mmCIF file of C-alpha atoms in Angstrom:
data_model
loop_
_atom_site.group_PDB
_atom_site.id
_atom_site.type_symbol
_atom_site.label_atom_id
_atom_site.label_comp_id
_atom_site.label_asym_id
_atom_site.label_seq_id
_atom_site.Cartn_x
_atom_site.Cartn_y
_atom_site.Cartn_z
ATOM 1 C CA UNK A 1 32.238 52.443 10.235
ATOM 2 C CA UNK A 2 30.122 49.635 10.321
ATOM 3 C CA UNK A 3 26.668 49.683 11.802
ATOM 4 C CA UNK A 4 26.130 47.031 14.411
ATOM 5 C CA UNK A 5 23.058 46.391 16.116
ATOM 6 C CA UNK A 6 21.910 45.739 19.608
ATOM 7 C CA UNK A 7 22.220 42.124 18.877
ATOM 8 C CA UNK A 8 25.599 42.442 17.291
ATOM 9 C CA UNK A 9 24.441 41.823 13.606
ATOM 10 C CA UNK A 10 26.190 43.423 11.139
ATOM 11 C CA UNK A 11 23.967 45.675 8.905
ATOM 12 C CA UNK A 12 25.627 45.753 5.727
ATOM 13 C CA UNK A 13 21.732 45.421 3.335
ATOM 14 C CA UNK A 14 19.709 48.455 2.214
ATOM 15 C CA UNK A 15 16.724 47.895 0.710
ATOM 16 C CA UNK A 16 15.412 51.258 -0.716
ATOM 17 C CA UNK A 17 11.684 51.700 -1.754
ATOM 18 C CA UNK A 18 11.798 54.589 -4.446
ATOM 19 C CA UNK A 19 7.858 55.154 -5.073
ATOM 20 C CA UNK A 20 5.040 53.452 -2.970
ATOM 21 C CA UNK A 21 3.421 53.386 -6.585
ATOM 22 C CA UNK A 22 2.678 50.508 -8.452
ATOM 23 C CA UNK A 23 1.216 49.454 -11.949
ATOM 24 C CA UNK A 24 -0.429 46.385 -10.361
ATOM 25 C CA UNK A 25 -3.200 45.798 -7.225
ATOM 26 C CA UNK A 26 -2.149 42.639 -5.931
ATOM 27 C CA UNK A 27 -4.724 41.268 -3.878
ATOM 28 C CA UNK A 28 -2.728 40.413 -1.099
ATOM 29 C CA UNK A 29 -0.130 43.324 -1.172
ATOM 30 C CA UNK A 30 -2.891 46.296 -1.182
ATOM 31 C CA UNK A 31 -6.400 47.144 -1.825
ATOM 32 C CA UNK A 32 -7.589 47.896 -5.450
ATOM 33 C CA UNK A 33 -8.536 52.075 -4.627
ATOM 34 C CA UNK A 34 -5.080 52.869 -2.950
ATOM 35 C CA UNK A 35 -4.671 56.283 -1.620
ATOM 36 C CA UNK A 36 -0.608 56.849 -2.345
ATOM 37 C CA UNK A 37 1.639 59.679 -1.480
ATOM 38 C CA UNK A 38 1.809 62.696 -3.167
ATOM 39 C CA UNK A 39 4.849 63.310 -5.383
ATOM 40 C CA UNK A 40 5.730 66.474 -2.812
ATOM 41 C CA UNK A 41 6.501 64.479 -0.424
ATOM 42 C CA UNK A 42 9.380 61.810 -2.333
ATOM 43 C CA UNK A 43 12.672 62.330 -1.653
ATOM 44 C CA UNK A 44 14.277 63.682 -4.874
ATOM 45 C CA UNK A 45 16.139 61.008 -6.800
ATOM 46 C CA UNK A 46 19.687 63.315 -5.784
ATOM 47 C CA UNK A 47 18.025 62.987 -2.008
ATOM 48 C CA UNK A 48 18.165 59.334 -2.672
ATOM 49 C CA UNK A 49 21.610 59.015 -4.258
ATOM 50 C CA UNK A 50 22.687 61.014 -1.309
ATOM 51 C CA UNK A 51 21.145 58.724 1.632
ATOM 52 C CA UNK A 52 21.951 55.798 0.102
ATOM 53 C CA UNK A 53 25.761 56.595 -0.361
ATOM 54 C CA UNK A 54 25.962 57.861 3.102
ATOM 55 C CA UNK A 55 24.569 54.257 4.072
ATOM 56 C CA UNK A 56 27.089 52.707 1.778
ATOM 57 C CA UNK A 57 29.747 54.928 3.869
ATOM 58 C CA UNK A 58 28.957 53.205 6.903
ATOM 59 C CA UNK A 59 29.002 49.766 5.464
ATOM 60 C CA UNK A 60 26.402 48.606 3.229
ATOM 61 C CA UNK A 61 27.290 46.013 0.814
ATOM 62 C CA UNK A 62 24.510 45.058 -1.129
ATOM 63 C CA UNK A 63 21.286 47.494 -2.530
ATOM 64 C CA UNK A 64 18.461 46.548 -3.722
ATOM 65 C CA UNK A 65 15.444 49.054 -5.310
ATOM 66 C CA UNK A 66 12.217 48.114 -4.489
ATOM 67 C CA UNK A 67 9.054 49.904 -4.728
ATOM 68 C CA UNK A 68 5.917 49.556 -5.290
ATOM 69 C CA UNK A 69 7.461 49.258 -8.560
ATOM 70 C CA UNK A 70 10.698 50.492 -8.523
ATOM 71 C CA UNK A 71 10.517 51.045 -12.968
ATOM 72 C CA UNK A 72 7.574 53.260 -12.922
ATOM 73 C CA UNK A 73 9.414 56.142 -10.686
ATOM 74 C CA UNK A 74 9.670 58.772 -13.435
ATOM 75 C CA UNK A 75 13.837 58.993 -14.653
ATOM 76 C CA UNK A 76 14.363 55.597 -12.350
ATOM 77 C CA UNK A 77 17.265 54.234 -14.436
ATOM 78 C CA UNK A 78 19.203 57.947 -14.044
ATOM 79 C CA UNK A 79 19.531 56.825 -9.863
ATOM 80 C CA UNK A 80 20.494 53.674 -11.160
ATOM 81 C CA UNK A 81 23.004 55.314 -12.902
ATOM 82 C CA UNK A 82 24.174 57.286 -10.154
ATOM 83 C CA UNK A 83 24.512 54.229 -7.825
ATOM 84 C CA UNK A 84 26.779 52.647 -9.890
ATOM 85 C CA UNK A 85 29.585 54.935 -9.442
ATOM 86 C CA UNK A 86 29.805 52.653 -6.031
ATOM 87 C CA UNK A 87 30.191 49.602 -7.839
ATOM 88 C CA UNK A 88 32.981 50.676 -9.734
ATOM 89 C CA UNK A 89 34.557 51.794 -6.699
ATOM 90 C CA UNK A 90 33.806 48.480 -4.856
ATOM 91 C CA UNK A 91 32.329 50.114 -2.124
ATOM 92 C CA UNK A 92 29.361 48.222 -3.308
ATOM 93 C CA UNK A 93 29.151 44.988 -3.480
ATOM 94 C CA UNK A 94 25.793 44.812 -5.556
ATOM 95 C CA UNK A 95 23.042 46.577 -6.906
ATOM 96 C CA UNK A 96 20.154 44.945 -7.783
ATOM 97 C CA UNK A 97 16.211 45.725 -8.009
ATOM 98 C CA UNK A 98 13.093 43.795 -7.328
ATOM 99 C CA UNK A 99 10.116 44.647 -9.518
ATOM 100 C CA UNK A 100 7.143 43.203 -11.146
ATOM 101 C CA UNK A 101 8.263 42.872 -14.844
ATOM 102 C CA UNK A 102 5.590 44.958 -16.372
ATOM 103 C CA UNK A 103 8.551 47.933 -17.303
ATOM 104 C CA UNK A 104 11.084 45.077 -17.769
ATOM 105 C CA UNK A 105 11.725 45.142 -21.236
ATOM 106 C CA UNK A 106 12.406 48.618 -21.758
ATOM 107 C CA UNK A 107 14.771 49.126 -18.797
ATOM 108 C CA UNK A 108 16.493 45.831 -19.021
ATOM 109 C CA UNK A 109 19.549 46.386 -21.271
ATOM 110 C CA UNK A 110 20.103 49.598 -19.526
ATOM 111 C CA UNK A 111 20.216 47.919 -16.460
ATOM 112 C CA UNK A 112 22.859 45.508 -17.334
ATOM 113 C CA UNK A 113 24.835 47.878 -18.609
ATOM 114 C CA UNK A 114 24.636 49.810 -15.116
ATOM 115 C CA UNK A 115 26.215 47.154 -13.563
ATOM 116 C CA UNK A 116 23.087 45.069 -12.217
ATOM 117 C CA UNK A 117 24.095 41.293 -12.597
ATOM 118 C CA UNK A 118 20.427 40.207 -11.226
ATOM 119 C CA UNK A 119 17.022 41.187 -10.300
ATOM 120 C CA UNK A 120 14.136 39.197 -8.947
ATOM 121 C CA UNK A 121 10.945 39.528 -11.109
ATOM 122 C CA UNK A 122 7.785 39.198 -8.987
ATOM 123 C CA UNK A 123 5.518 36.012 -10.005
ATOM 124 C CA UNK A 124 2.634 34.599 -8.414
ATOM 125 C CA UNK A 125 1.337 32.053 -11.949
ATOM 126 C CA UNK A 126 1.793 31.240 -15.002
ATOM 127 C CA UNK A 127 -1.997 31.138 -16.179
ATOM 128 C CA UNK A 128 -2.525 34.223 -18.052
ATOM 129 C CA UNK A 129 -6.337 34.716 -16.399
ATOM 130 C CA UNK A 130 -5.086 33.698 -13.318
ATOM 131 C CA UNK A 131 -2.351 36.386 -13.262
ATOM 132 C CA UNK A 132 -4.664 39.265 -14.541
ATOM 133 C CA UNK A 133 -7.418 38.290 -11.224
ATOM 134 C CA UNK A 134 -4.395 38.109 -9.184
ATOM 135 C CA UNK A 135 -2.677 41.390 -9.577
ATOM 136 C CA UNK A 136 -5.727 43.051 -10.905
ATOM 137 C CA UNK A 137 -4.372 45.030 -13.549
ATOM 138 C CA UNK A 138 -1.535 43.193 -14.664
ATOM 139 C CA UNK A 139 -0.978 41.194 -18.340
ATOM 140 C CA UNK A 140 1.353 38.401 -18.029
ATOM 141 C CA UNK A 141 2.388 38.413 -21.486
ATOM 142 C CA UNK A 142 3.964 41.878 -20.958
ATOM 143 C CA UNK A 143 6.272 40.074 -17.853
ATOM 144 C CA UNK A 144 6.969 37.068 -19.729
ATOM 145 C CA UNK A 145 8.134 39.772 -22.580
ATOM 146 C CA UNK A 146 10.355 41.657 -20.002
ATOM 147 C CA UNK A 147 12.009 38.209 -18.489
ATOM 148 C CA UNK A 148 12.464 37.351 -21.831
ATOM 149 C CA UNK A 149 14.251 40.817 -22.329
ATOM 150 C CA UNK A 150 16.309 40.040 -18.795
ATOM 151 C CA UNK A 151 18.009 37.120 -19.814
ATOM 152 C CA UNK A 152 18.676 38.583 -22.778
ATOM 153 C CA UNK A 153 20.842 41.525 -21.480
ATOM 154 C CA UNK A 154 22.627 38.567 -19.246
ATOM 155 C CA UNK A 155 20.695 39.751 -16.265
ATOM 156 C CA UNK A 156 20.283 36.664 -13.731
ATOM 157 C CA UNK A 157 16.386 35.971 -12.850
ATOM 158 C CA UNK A 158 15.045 34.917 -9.506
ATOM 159 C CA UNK A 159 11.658 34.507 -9.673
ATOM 160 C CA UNK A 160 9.749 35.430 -6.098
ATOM 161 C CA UNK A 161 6.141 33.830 -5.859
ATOM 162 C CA UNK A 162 3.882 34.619 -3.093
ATOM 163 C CA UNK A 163 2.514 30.569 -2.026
ATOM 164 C CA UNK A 164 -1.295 31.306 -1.974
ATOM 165 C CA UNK A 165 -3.844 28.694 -0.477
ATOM 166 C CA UNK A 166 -6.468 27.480 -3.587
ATOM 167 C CA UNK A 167 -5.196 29.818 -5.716
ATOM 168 C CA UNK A 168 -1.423 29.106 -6.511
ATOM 169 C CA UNK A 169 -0.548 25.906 -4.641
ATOM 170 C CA UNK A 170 -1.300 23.344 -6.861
ATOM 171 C CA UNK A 171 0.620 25.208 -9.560
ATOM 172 C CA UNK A 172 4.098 25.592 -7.753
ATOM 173 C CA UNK A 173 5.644 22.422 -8.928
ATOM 174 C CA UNK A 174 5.084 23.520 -12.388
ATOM 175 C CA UNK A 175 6.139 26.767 -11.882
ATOM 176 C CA UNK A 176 9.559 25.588 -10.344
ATOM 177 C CA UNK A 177 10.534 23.022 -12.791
ATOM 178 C CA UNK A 178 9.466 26.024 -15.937
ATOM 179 C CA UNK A 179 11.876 28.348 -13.727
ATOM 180 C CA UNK A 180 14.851 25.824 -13.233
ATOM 181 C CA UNK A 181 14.157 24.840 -16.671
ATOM 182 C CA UNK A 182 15.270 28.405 -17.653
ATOM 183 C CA UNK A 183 18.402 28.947 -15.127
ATOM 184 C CA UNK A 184 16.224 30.890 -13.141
ATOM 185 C CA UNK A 185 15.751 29.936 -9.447
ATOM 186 C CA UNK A 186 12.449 30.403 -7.844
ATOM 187 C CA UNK A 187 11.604 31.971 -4.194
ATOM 188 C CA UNK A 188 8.337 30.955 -2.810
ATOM 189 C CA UNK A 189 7.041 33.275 0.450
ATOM 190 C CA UNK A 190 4.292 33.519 2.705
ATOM 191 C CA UNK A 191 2.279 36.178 2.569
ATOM 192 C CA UNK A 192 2.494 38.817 5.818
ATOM 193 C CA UNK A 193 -0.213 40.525 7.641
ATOM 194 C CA UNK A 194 0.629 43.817 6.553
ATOM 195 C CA UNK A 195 -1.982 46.833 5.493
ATOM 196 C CA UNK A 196 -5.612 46.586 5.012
ATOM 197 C CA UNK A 197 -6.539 44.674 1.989
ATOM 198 C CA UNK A 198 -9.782 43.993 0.305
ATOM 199 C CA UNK A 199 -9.664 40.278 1.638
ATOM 200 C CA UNK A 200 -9.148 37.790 4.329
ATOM 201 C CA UNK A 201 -5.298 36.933 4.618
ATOM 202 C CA UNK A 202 -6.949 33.846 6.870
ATOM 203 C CA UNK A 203 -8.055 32.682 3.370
ATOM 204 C CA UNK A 204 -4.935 33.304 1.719
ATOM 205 C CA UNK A 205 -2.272 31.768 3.835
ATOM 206 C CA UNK A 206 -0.491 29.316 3.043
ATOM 207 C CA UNK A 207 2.370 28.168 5.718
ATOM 208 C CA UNK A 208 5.228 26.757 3.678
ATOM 209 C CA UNK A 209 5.918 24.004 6.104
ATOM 210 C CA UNK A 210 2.762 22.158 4.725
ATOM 211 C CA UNK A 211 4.036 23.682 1.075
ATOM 212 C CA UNK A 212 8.067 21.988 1.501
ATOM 213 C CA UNK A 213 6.038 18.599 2.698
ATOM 214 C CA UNK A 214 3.742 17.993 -0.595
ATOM 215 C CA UNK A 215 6.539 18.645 -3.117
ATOM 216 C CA UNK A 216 8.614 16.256 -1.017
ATOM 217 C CA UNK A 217 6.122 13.923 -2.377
ATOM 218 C CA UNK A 218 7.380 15.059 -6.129
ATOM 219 C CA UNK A 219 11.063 16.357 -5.491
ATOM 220 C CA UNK A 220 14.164 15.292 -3.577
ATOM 221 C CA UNK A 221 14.371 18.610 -1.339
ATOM 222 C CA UNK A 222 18.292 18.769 -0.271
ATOM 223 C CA UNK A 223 19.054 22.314 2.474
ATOM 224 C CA UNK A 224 21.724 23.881 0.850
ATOM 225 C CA UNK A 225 24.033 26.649 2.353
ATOM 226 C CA UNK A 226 23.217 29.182 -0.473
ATOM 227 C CA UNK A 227 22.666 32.835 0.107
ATOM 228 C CA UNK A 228 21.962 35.807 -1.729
ATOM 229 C CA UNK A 229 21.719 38.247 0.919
ATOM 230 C CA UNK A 230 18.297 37.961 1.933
ATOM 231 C CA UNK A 231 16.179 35.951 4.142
ATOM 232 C CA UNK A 232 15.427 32.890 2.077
ATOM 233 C CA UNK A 233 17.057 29.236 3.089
ATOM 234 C CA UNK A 234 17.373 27.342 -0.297
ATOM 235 C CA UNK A 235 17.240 23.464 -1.134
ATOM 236 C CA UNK A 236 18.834 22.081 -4.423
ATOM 237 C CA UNK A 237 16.207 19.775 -6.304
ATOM 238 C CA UNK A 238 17.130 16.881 -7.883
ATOM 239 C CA UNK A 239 14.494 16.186 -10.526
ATOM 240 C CA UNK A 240 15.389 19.913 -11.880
ATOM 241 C CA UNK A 241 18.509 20.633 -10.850
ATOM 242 C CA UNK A 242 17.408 24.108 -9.804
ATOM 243 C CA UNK A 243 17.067 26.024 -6.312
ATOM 244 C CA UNK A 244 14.397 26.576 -4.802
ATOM 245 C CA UNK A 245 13.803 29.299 -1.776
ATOM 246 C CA UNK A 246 11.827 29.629 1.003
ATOM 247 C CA UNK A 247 10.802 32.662 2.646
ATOM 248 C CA UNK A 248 8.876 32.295 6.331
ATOM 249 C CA UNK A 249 8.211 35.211 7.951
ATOM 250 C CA UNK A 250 5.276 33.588 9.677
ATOM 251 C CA UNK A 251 6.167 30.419 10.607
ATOM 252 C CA UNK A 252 10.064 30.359 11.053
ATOM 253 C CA UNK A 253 11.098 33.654 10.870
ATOM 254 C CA UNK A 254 14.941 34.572 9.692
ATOM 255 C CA UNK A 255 15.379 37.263 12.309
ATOM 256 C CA UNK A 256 18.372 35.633 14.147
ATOM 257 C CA UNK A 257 20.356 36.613 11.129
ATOM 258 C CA UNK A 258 18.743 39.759 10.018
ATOM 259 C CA UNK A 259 21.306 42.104 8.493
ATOM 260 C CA UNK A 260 18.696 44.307 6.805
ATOM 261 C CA UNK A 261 17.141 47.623 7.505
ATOM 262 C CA UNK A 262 14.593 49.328 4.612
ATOM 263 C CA UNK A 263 13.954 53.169 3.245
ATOM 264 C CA UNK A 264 11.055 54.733 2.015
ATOM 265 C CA UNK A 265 10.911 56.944 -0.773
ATOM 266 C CA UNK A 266 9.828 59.502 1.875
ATOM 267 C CA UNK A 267 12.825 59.146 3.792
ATOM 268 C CA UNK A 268 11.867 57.072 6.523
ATOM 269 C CA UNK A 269 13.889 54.082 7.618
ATOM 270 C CA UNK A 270 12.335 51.213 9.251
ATOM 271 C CA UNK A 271 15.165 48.925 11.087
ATOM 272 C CA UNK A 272 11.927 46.429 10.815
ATOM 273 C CA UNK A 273 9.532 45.112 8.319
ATOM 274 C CA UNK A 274 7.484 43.659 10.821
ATOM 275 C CA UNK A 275 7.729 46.655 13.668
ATOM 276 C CA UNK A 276 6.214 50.095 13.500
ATOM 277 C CA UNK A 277 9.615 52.051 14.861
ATOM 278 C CA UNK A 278 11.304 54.023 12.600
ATOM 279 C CA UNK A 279 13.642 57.129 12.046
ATOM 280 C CA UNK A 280 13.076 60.311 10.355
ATOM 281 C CA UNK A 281 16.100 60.676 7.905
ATOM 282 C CA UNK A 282 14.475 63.289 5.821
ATOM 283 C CA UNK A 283 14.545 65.886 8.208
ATOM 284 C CA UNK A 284 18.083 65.796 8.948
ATOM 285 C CA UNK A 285 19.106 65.290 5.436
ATOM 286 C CA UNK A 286 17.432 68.383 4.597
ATOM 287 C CA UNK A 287 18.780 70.244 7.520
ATOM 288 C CA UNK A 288 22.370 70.661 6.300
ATOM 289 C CA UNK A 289 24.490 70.012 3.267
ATOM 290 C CA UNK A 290 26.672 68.098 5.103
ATOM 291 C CA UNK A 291 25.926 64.469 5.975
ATOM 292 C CA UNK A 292 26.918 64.660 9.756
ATOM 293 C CA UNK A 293 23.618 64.539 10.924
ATOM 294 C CA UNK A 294 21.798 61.956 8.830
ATOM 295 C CA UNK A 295 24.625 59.868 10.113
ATOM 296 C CA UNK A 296 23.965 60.941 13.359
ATOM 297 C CA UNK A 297 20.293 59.805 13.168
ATOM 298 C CA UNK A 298 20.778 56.472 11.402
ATOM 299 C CA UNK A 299 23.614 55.431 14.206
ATOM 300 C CA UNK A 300 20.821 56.464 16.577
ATOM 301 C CA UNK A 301 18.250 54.217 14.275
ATOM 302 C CA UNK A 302 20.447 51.175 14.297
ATOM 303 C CA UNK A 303 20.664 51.313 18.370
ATOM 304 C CA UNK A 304 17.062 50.517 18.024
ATOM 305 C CA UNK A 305 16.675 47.951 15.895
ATOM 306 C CA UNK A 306 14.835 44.994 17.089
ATOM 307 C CA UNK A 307 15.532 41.425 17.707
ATOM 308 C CA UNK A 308 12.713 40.407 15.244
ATOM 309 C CA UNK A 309 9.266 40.717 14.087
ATOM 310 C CA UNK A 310 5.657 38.992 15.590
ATOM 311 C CA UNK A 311 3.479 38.703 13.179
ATOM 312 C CA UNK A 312 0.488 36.567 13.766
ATOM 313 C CA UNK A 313 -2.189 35.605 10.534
ATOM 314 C CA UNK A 314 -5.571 33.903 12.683
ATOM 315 C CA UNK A 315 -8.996 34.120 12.676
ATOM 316 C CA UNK A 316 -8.699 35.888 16.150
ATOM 317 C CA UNK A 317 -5.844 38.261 14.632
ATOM 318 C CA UNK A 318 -8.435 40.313 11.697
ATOM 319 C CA UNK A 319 -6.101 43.584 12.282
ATOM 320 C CA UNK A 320 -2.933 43.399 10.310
ATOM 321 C CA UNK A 321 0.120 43.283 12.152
ATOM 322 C CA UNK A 322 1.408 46.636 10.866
ATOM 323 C CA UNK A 323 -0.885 49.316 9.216
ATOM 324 C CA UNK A 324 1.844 49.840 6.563
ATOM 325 C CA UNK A 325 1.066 48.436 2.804
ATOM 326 C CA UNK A 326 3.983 46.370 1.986
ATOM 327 C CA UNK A 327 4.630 48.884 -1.319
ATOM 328 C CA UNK A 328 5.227 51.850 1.702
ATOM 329 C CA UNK A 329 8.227 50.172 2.973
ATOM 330 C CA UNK A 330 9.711 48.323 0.295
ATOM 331 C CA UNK A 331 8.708 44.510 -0.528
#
């Protein structure tokens, strides 16, 4: 039953984007007057129970919700309920969610006791002005509240920060040792030329090669063989004693090993983040109560999927690499 690529890599990682809404604008994830999808045309949150446990049928392991923010889809936590019937089964390995922490501390003790072990909280800085101009309509106080509220429940943080040039960069080495200094492992990324946004990404990018050789100055950087699932490649740090990620879609991207394919919360599945193919799941879900054809289509999908992604971030490149916002397909 398991789905194996053109490449022979095993796909055995859904993530699942279950509302292209969000409570924040991040500047670099979508413009501040988004247009999003009207609630007709979500899958239902059954629809979603049922896609993802066909997926889980034909060998997914882990799941992880994303959004937009996965916590402000209206009844969220009664899918997350409903997905957890494969954990106790052990046909799934995890489920997890990524979100931005502003819904965190109402959800979080319900999500422990669903069976989540860990979530990554989306983080970009830890100076309160900084993080309101950042994601526009965010309050850090209200995140810090809800990873407060995590660790609490016994929910594992990982904390995901999007390296920004002038903006963030000189701030990372605090931001790591205030992470490791609270168990929590931190995940910097570069940001991908995806969507229209109000802003120059040239301005914004930061490669992480430069990023890995200043805190070398700082830290003893050690690769490690840790993985979570995803595409970072970790380092153990000395000074803290912590781990600390990198993600590089831009400049050395993780497609070799790419065991991932992502949802929408209109039923569409992209076998790509960085590629514009995808497969129409809805249709066939809807076109029988039987599950023969959606598995028909997503064997179909995964014949497709590509050997990786090309995006390019240059002051020749001002188109983004795909038109999607990063919230359609799932972050």
């Amino acid at each position: 039953m398991d789905m194996i690529d053109p490449f022979g890599r095993t796909i055995s990682y859904l993530r699942v984007s279950v509302t292209d809404r969000c409570d924040f604008r991040c500047t670099y994830c979508m413009a501040e007057d988004m247009a999003f999808l009207p609630k007709k045309d979500l899958l239902s949150l059954e629809e979603l129970d049922r896609l993802c446990t066909v997926f889980i049928e034909k060998g997914v392991r882990r799941l992880r919700l994303t959004g937009g923010e996965p916590l402000v889809r209206k009844n969220i936590m009664h899918l997350v309920r409903q997905l957890s019937r494969h954990l106790d089964s052990g046909a799934l390995e995890e489920l997890t969610l990524t979100t931005n922490g502003s819904q965190l501390s109402r959800f979080a003790a319900e999500l422990a006791d669903c069976g989540v072990k860990r979530i990554n909280v989306s983080l970009d800085t830890l100076d309160a002005d900084k993080f309101h101009k950042i994601t526009r309509w965010g309050h850090l106080d209200k995140v810090m509240q809800g990873i407060d509220a995590a660790q609490a429940a016994g929910l594992k943080v990982k904390l995901n920060a999007v390296a920004l040039k002038d903006f963030n960069d000189a701030e990372l080495p605090e931001m790591m040792r205030w992470a490791h200094g609270r168990g929590m492992d931190l995940t910097v990324i570069e940001t991908m030329p995806m969507g229209e946004i109000d802003t120059d990404r040239t301005d914004q990018y930061l490669p992480l090669s430069l990023l890995r050789a200043s805190l070398e100055r700082q830290f003893t950087l050690t690769d490690i063989p840790f993985k979570t699932g995803g595409p970072a490649r970790y380092v153990h740090v000395a000074e803290t004693g912590g781990r600390l990620g990198f993600i590089t879609p831009m400049t050395h991207n993780f497609c070799e090993s790419c065991n991932r394919v992502r949802l929408t919360c209109t039923g569409t599945l992209y076998m790509c983040l960085g590629q514009e193919d995808a497969a129409d799941l809805r249709s066939p879900l809807r076109a029988s109560e039987g599950n023969e054809l959606v598995a028909e289509a997503i064997d179909e999908a995964i014949g497709r999927k590509p050997k990786g992604h090309d995006f390019i971030i240059d002051r020749r490149t001002s188109r983004p690499s795909v038109s999607r916002h990063m919230s359609v397909t799932g972050g």
